[in-house]
PDB file of C-alpha atoms in Angstrom:
ATOM      1  CA  MET T   1     -86.970-327.799-200.097  1.00 61.00           C
ATOM      2  CA  THR T   2     -90.397-326.052-201.405  1.00 69.00           C
ATOM      3  CA  PRO T   3     -92.727-323.990-198.447  1.00 75.00           C
ATOM      4  CA  THR T   4     -95.903-325.255-198.339  1.00 77.00           C
ATOM      5  CA  PRO T   5     -98.779-322.763-198.666  1.00 72.00           C
ATOM      6  CA  THR T   6     -99.284-322.610-194.944  1.00 86.00           C
ATOM      7  CA  ALA T   7     -95.321-321.716-194.128  1.00 90.00           C
ATOM      8  CA  THR T   8     -95.925-318.925-197.185  1.00 93.00           C
ATOM      9  CA  LEU T   9     -98.725-317.265-195.391  1.00 94.00           C
ATOM     10  CA  VAL T  10     -97.307-317.542-192.022  1.00 94.00           C
ATOM     11  CA  ALA T  11     -94.026-316.175-193.826  1.00 96.00           C
ATOM     12  CA  ARG T  12     -95.557-312.850-195.062  1.00 96.00           C
ATOM     13  CA  ASP T  13     -97.210-312.232-191.998  1.00 97.00           C
ATOM     14  CA  TRP T  14     -94.034-312.195-190.478  1.00 97.00           C
ATOM     15  CA  ALA T  15     -92.566-310.303-193.269  1.00 97.00           C
ATOM     16  CA  GLU T  16     -95.921-307.784-193.465  1.00 97.00           C
ATOM     17  CA  ILE T  17     -96.736-307.275-190.087  1.00 97.00           C
ATOM     18  CA  GLN T  18     -94.025-308.564-187.310  1.00 97.00           C
ATOM     19  CA  GLU T  19     -90.665-307.837-188.733  1.00 96.00           C
ATOM     20  CA  ARG T  20     -90.965-304.031-188.008  1.00 97.00           C
ATOM     21  CA  MET T  21     -91.876-304.654-184.448  1.00 97.00           C
ATOM     22  CA  LEU T  22     -88.017-304.998-183.876  1.00 96.00           C
ATOM     23  CA  VAL T  23     -86.328-302.134-185.800  1.00 97.00           C
ATOM     24  CA  PRO T  24     -85.900-299.815-182.800  1.00 97.00           C
ATOM     25  CA  LEU T  25     -83.686-302.792-181.240  1.00 97.00           C
ATOM     26  CA  TYR T  26     -81.802-303.464-184.896  1.00 97.00           C
ATOM     27  CA  GLU T  27     -80.967-299.538-185.216  1.00 98.00           C
ATOM     28  CA  ALA T  28     -79.755-299.310-181.706  1.00 98.00           C
ATOM     29  CA  VAL T  29     -77.300-302.167-181.938  1.00 97.00           C
ATOM     30  CA  TYR T  30     -76.063-300.723-185.340  1.00 97.00           C
ATOM     31  CA  ASP T  31     -75.618-297.588-183.737  1.00 98.00           C
ATOM     32  CA  ARG T  32     -73.957-298.864-181.089  1.00 97.00           C
ATOM     33  CA  LEU T  33     -71.324-300.963-183.312  1.00 97.00           C
ATOM     34  CA  GLU T  34     -71.487-297.707-185.688  1.00 97.00           C
ATOM     35  CA  VAL T  35     -72.260-299.915-188.659  1.00 97.00           C
ATOM     36  CA  GLY T  36     -71.120-298.053-192.015  1.00 97.00           C
ATOM     37  CA  PRO T  37     -69.825-298.277-195.477  1.00 97.00           C
ATOM     38  CA  GLY T  38     -67.577-301.169-196.269  1.00 93.00           C
ATOM     39  CA  ASP T  39     -68.515-303.594-192.824  1.00 97.00           C
ATOM     40  CA  ARG T  40     -69.500-307.009-193.505  1.00 96.00           C
ATOM     41  CA  LEU T  41     -72.351-308.296-191.544  1.00 96.00           C
ATOM     42  CA  LEU T  42     -73.608-311.920-190.864  1.00 96.00           C
ATOM     43  CA  GLY T  43     -76.972-311.928-189.383  1.00 96.00           C
ATOM     44  CA  LEU T  44     -78.636-315.316-187.755  1.00 95.00           C
ATOM     45  CA  ASP T  45     -82.092-315.885-187.953  1.00 94.00           C
ATOM     46  CA  CYS T  46     -82.516-312.844-190.346  1.00 95.00           C
ATOM     47  CA  GLY T  47     -85.938-313.903-191.236  1.00 94.00           C
ATOM     48  CA  ALA T  48     -87.544-312.014-194.381  1.00 96.00           C
ATOM     49  CA  GLY T  49     -84.360-309.907-194.338  1.00 96.00           C
ATOM     50  CA  LEU T  50     -85.197-306.570-192.614  1.00 97.00           C
ATOM     51  CA  PRO T  51     -82.146-306.361-190.214  1.00 96.00           C
ATOM     52  CA  LEU T  52     -79.898-306.947-193.408  1.00 97.00           C
ATOM     53  CA  LEU T  53     -82.194-304.161-195.178  1.00 97.00           C
ATOM     54  CA  LEU T  54     -81.375-301.834-192.532  1.00 97.00           C
ATOM     55  CA  ALA T  55     -77.587-302.398-192.433  1.00 97.00           C
ATOM     56  CA  ALA T  56     -77.327-301.974-196.602  1.00 96.00           C
ATOM     57  CA  GLY T  57     -78.938-298.841-195.900  1.00 97.00           C
ATOM     58  CA  ARG T  58     -76.401-297.850-193.800  1.00 97.00           C
ATOM     59  CA  GLY T  59     -73.638-298.919-196.313  1.00 97.00           C
ATOM     60  CA  ALA T  60     -72.601-302.279-194.891  1.00 97.00           C
ATOM     61  CA  VAL T  61     -72.572-305.570-196.749  1.00 96.00           C
ATOM     62  CA  ALA T  62     -74.766-307.913-195.010  1.00 96.00           C
ATOM     63  CA  THR T  63     -75.584-311.635-195.492  1.00 96.00           C
ATOM     64  CA  GLY T  64     -78.296-313.588-193.789  1.00 96.00           C
ATOM     65  CA  VAL T  65     -78.749-316.919-192.304  1.00 95.00           C
ATOM     66  CA  GLU T  66     -82.233-318.382-192.061  1.00 95.00           C
ATOM     67  CA  ALA T  67     -83.529-321.884-191.405  1.00 93.00           C
ATOM     68  CA  ASP T  68     -86.992-321.825-192.408  1.00 94.00           C
ATOM     69  CA  PRO T  69     -87.461-321.954-196.280  1.00 95.00           C
ATOM     70  CA  ALA T  70     -90.439-319.824-196.691  1.00 96.00           C
ATOM     71  CA  ARG T  71     -88.762-316.900-194.963  1.00 96.00           C
ATOM     72  CA  ARG T  72     -85.728-317.416-196.896  1.00 96.00           C
ATOM     73  CA  ALA T  73     -87.482-317.263-199.904  1.00 96.00           C
ATOM     74  CA  LEU T  74     -89.120-313.955-198.858  1.00 96.00           C
ATOM     75  CA  ALA T  75     -85.373-312.644-198.264  1.00 96.00           C
ATOM     76  CA  ARG T  76     -84.197-313.607-201.463  1.00 96.00           C
ATOM     77  CA  GLU T  77     -86.971-312.047-203.606  1.00 95.00           C
ATOM     78  CA  ARG T  78     -85.479-308.946-201.548  1.00 94.00           C
ATOM     79  CA  LEU T  79     -82.374-309.772-203.386  1.00 90.00           C
ATOM     80  CA  LEU T  80     -80.558-310.255-200.337  1.00 93.00           C
ATOM     81  CA  GLU T  81     -77.888-313.044-199.677  1.00 94.00           C
ATOM     82  CA  VAL T  82     -79.199-315.398-197.513  1.00 95.00           C
ATOM     83  CA  LEU T  83     -77.880-318.900-196.468  1.00 93.00           C
ATOM     84  CA  ALA T  84     -79.798-321.970-195.180  1.00 93.00           C
ATOM     85  CA  ALA T  85     -77.268-322.615-192.424  1.00 90.00           C
ATOM     86  CA  PRO T  86     -73.869-320.548-190.905  1.00 88.00           C
ATOM     87  CA  PRO T  87     -70.995-320.784-193.300  1.00 84.00           C
ATOM     88  CA  GLU T  88     -68.894-323.906-192.649  1.00 78.00           C
ATOM     89  CA  PRO T  89     -65.050-323.803-191.690  1.00 68.00           C
ATOM     90  CA  PRO T  90     -62.574-322.433-193.110  1.00 60.00           C
ATOM     91  CA  ALA T  91     -64.049-318.709-192.894  1.00 59.00           C
ATOM     92  CA  PRO T  92     -64.606-316.646-195.993  1.00 65.00           C
ATOM     93  CA  PRO T  93     -61.609-315.164-197.857  1.00 73.00           C
ATOM     94  CA  ARG T  94     -62.696-311.916-195.931  1.00 84.00           C
ATOM     95  CA  PRO T  95     -64.043-312.713-192.350  1.00 92.00           C
ATOM     96  CA  TYR T  96     -67.284-310.957-191.305  1.00 95.00           C
ATOM     97  CA  ASP T  97     -66.620-307.817-189.025  1.00 96.00           C
ATOM     98  CA  ALA T  98     -69.923-308.738-186.981  1.00 97.00           C
ATOM     99  CA  LEU T  99     -72.507-311.121-186.004  1.00 97.00           C
ATOM    100  CA  LEU T 100     -75.594-310.441-185.401  1.00 95.00           C
ATOM    101  CA  ALA T 101     -78.009-312.728-183.211  1.00 91.00           C
ATOM    102  CA  PHE T 102     -81.435-311.213-182.150  1.00 82.00           C
ATOM    103  CA  SER T 103     -82.711-314.849-180.800  1.00 77.00           C
ATOM    104  CA  PRO T 104     -79.556-316.781-180.455  1.00 82.00           C
ATOM    105  CA  ALA T 105     -79.129-320.261-180.318  1.00 84.00           C
ATOM    106  CA  PRO T 106     -76.085-321.549-179.057  1.00 88.00           C
ATOM    107  CA  ALA T 107     -75.857-324.220-181.280  1.00 89.00           C
ATOM    108  CA  ALA T 108     -76.287-321.772-184.606  1.00 88.00           C
ATOM    109  CA  LEU T 109     -73.717-319.245-182.803  1.00 93.00           C
ATOM    110  CA  ALA T 110     -71.134-321.827-181.981  1.00 93.00           C
ATOM    111  CA  ALA T 111     -71.315-322.797-186.060  1.00 92.00           C
ATOM    112  CA  ALA T 112     -71.014-319.378-187.051  1.00 94.00           C
ATOM    113  CA  LEU T 113     -67.944-317.505-184.877  1.00 94.00           C
ATOM    114  CA  PRO T 114     -65.360-319.045-186.976  1.00 93.00           C
ATOM    115  CA  ALA T 115     -66.414-316.614-189.831  1.00 93.00           C
ATOM    116  CA  VAL T 116     -65.905-313.677-187.584  1.00 95.00           C
ATOM    117  CA  ARG T 117     -62.625-311.560-187.489  1.00 94.00           C
ATOM    118  CA  ARG T 118     -60.721-311.452-184.471  1.00 94.00           C
ATOM    119  CA  GLY T 119     -61.772-308.190-182.500  1.00 96.00           C
ATOM    120  CA  GLY T 120     -65.231-308.565-184.632  1.00 97.00           C
ATOM    121  CA  ALA T 121     -68.412-307.777-182.519  1.00 98.00           C
ATOM    122  CA  VAL T 122     -71.169-310.282-181.753  1.00 98.00           C
ATOM    123  CA  ALA T 123     -74.121-308.469-180.968  1.00 98.00           C
ATOM    124  CA  LEU T 124     -76.745-310.412-178.885  1.00 97.00           C
ATOM    125  CA  ALA T 125     -80.323-309.683-177.974  1.00 96.00           C
ATOM    126  CA  GLY T 126     -83.653-311.157-176.775  1.00 93.00           C
ATOM    127  CA  TRP T 127     -86.731-310.322-174.043  1.00 92.00           C
ATOM    128  CA  GLY T 128     -85.879-308.082-171.300  1.00 92.00           C
ATOM    129  CA  PRO T 129     -87.376-308.323-167.722  1.00 90.00           C
ATOM    130  CA  ALA T 130     -90.619-310.261-167.278  1.00 87.00           C
ATOM    131  CA  GLU T 131     -92.333-307.425-166.069  1.00 90.00           C
ATOM    132  CA  ARG T 132     -91.503-305.062-168.610  1.00 92.00           C
ATOM    133  CA  CYS T 133     -92.471-307.072-171.499  1.00 93.00           C
ATOM    134  CA  THR T 134     -96.422-307.747-172.428  1.00 94.00           C
ATOM    135  CA  VAL T 135     -95.849-310.218-175.052  1.00 93.00           C
ATOM    136  CA  PRO T 136     -94.980-313.274-172.779  1.00 88.00           C
ATOM    137  CA  SER T 137     -97.667-313.047-170.993  1.00 86.00           C
ATOM    138  CA  VAL T 138    -100.092-312.752-174.029  1.00 90.00           C
ATOM    139  CA  LEU T 139     -98.332-315.796-175.136  1.00 86.00           C
ATOM    140  CA  GLY T 140     -99.066-318.199-172.212  1.00 79.00           C
ATOM    141  CA  GLY T 141     -95.921-317.283-170.287  1.00 64.00           C
ATOM    142  CA  GLY T 142     -93.559-317.962-173.014  1.00 61.00           C
ATOM    143  CA  PRO T 143     -90.942-316.712-174.096  1.00 65.00           C
ATOM    144  CA  ALA T 144     -88.814-316.765-170.982  1.00 69.00           C
ATOM    145  CA  PRO T 145     -85.454-313.980-170.841  1.00 77.00           C
ATOM    146  CA  GLN T 146     -82.488-315.697-172.325  1.00 85.00           C
ATOM    147  CA  ASP T 147     -79.461-315.249-169.899  1.00 92.00           C
ATOM    148  CA  LEU T 148     -77.234-313.420-172.585  1.00 95.00           C
ATOM    149  CA  ASP T 149     -74.335-313.100-170.413  1.00 95.00           C
ATOM    150  CA  ALA T 150     -73.892-316.336-169.645  1.00 94.00           C
ATOM    151  CA  LEU T 151     -74.111-317.157-173.726  1.00 94.00           C
ATOM    152  CA  VAL T 152     -71.595-314.883-174.123  1.00 95.00           C
ATOM    153  CA  GLU T 153     -69.065-316.444-171.424  1.00 95.00           C
ATOM    154  CA  ARG T 154     -69.955-320.065-172.486  1.00 94.00           C
ATOM    155  CA  ALA T 155     -69.334-318.865-176.194  1.00 94.00           C
ATOM    156  CA  GLY T 156     -65.654-317.877-174.882  1.00 95.00           C
ATOM    157  CA  LEU T 157     -66.345-314.166-175.975  1.00 97.00           C
ATOM    158  CA  ARG T 158     -65.449-310.776-174.513  1.00 97.00           C
ATOM    159  CA  PRO T 159     -68.200-308.408-172.879  1.00 97.00           C
ATOM    160  CA  ASP T 160     -68.150-305.339-174.509  1.00 97.00           C
ATOM    161  CA  GLY T 161     -71.136-303.302-173.388  1.00 97.00           C
ATOM    162  CA  SER T 162     -75.059-303.795-173.340  1.00 97.00           C
ATOM    163  CA  GLY T 163     -78.078-301.889-173.417  1.00 97.00           C
ATOM    164  CA  ARG T 164     -81.930-301.878-173.246  1.00 97.00           C
ATOM    165  CA  VAL T 165     -84.346-300.798-176.032  1.00 98.00           C
ATOM    166  CA  PHE T 166     -88.018-300.087-175.960  1.00 98.00           C
ATOM    167  CA  CYS T 167     -89.825-302.096-178.679  1.00 97.00           C
ATOM    168  CA  PRO T 168     -93.498-301.913-178.579  1.00 97.00           C
ATOM    169  CA  PHE T 169     -95.583-304.147-180.483  1.00 98.00           C
ATOM    170  CA  GLY T 170     -98.602-301.988-182.078  1.00 98.00           C
ATOM    171  CA  TYR T 171    -101.278-303.291-184.363  1.00 98.00           C
ATOM    172  CA  ALA T 172    -103.936-301.748-186.198  1.00 97.00           C
ATOM    173  CA  ASP T 173    -106.431-304.296-184.918  1.00 98.00           C
ATOM    174  CA  VAL T 174    -106.865-307.588-183.032  1.00 97.00           C
ATOM    175  CA  ASP T 175    -106.866-309.990-186.410  1.00 97.00           C
ATOM    176  CA  SER T 176    -103.271-308.111-187.301  1.00 97.00           C
ATOM    177  CA  ALA T 177    -102.123-308.623-183.692  1.00 97.00           C
ATOM    178  CA  VAL T 178    -102.918-312.498-183.975  1.00 96.00           C
ATOM    179  CA  ARG T 179    -101.455-313.242-187.502  1.00 96.00           C
ATOM    180  CA  GLY T 180     -98.434-311.032-186.568  1.00 96.00           C
ATOM    181  CA  LEU T 181     -97.971-313.039-182.999  1.00 95.00           C
ATOM    182  CA  LEU T 182     -98.697-316.553-184.708  1.00 93.00           C
ATOM    183  CA  SER T 183     -95.944-315.869-187.195  1.00 94.00           C
ATOM    184  CA  THR T 184     -92.988-315.609-184.664  1.00 91.00           C
ATOM    185  CA  GLY T 185     -93.770-319.410-183.767  1.00 86.00           C
ATOM    186  CA  LEU T 186     -93.746-318.451-180.309  1.00 85.00           C
ATOM    187  CA  TYR T 187     -97.254-319.513-179.583  1.00 79.00           C
ATOM    188  CA  ALA T 188     -97.779-323.191-178.566  1.00 64.00           C
ATOM    189  CA  SER T 189    -100.573-323.302-176.804  1.00 60.00           C
ATOM    190  CA  THR T 190    -102.701-325.876-179.328  1.00 59.00           C
ATOM    191  CA  ALA T 191    -101.854-327.391-182.689  1.00 62.00           C
ATOM    192  CA  ASP T 192    -105.499-326.470-183.822  1.00 76.00           C
ATOM    193  CA  SER T 193    -104.927-322.857-185.505  1.00 79.00           C
ATOM    194  CA  VAL T 194    -108.313-322.034-184.999  1.00 85.00           C
ATOM    195  CA  LEU T 195    -108.689-322.753-181.616  1.00 86.00           C
ATOM    196  CA  ALA T 196    -104.755-321.050-181.445  1.00 86.00           C
ATOM    197  CA  GLU T 197    -106.160-317.676-183.122  1.00 91.00           C
ATOM    198  CA  LYS T 198    -109.352-317.533-180.800  1.00 92.00           C
ATOM    199  CA  GLU T 199    -107.470-318.073-177.703  1.00 91.00           C
ATOM    200  CA  LEU T 200    -104.947-315.460-178.712  1.00 93.00           C
ATOM    201  CA  ALA T 201    -107.431-312.939-179.713  1.00 95.00           C
ATOM    202  CA  GLU T 202    -109.222-313.298-176.214  1.00 94.00           C
ATOM    203  CA  ALA T 203    -105.677-312.906-174.372  1.00 94.00           C
ATOM    204  CA  LEU T 204    -105.332-309.700-176.386  1.00 96.00           C
ATOM    205  CA  HIS T 205    -108.390-308.037-174.996  1.00 95.00           C
ATOM    206  CA  PRO T 206    -106.795-306.104-172.268  1.00 95.00           C
ATOM    207  CA  PHE T 207    -104.394-304.424-174.754  1.00 97.00           C
ATOM    208  CA  GLU T 208    -107.107-303.140-177.211  1.00 97.00           C
ATOM    209  CA  ARG T 209    -107.543-299.518-177.104  1.00 97.00           C
ATOM    210  CA  SER T 210    -110.805-297.358-177.714  1.00 97.00           C
ATOM    211  CA  ASP T 211    -109.943-297.215-181.541  1.00 97.00           C
ATOM    212  CA  GLY T 212    -109.364-301.077-181.835  1.00 97.00           C
ATOM    213  CA  ALA T 213    -105.643-300.956-182.581  1.00 98.00           C
ATOM    214  CA  VAL T 214    -103.747-303.118-180.124  1.00 98.00           C
ATOM    215  CA  TRP T 215    -100.280-301.840-177.960  1.00 98.00           C
ATOM    216  CA  LEU T 216     -98.113-304.333-176.443  1.00 97.00           C
ATOM    217  CA  PRO T 217     -95.140-302.371-174.643  1.00 97.00           C
ATOM    218  CA  ASN T 218     -91.749-304.392-174.542  1.00 96.00           C
ATOM    219  CA  ILE T 219     -88.300-304.114-173.204  1.00 96.00           C
ATOM    220  CA  PHE T 220     -85.410-305.941-175.156  1.00 96.00           C
ATOM    221  CA  ARG T 221     -81.707-306.534-173.666  1.00 96.00           C
ATOM    222  CA  TYR T 222     -78.865-306.295-176.257  1.00 97.00           C
ATOM    223  CA  VAL T 223     -75.282-307.607-175.293  1.00 97.00           C
ATOM    224  CA  ILE T 224     -72.391-306.867-177.483  1.00 98.00           C
ATOM    225  CA  ALA T 225     -69.177-308.737-177.149  1.00 98.00           C
ATOM    226  CA  ARG T 226     -65.977-309.249-178.851  1.00 98.00           C
ATOM    227  CA  VAL T 227     -64.117-312.242-180.864  1.00 97.00           C
ATOM    228  CA  ASP T 228     -60.422-312.702-179.154  1.00 93.00           C
TER     229      ASP T 228
END
């Protein structure tokens, strides 16, 4: 499937503006897992591939899964291996050591687990407490925090720790903030793109600093589990 011009522009806004906002989360999880040379990682919803690049910088071999064709195309431009869907059973010749799902969908998680070795790590992450996150309020009430512990239980995984990470979303100006936040796909106020941009810009004004920059503090939570 060839991405539409609009989809390509949105994907580039994600790659150029938004995805770096989650670097503290990626790095905290990689530190917790002690990701290093020789590790094989599978990253769900990898976007344009930044989490894969960070893992590769630590010496790991990282493969991504990204359903959106425009984001997948950008990741492949970075010479990354990115699949359209989780690998189907049987597992690859050498199973993955870790599965990374920073915005996990239960169905995608279940489809990917057979590719992870026994004892391998599964890292899930999502929004922290609502009172510690400004972005959901700017986006009109969503997304709600996901119950990661319940997801671990339903998937039949063994809990192995958790943590919280400060991930502020900082932008040079309101225009960059609007483009970045719209690229997440989480703002669903209206199908009219012009009206959506206007509504979002108005919602951002309370977070605009004197120099025009926009600062949105957030806490993300991650959970580590193991495949038995």
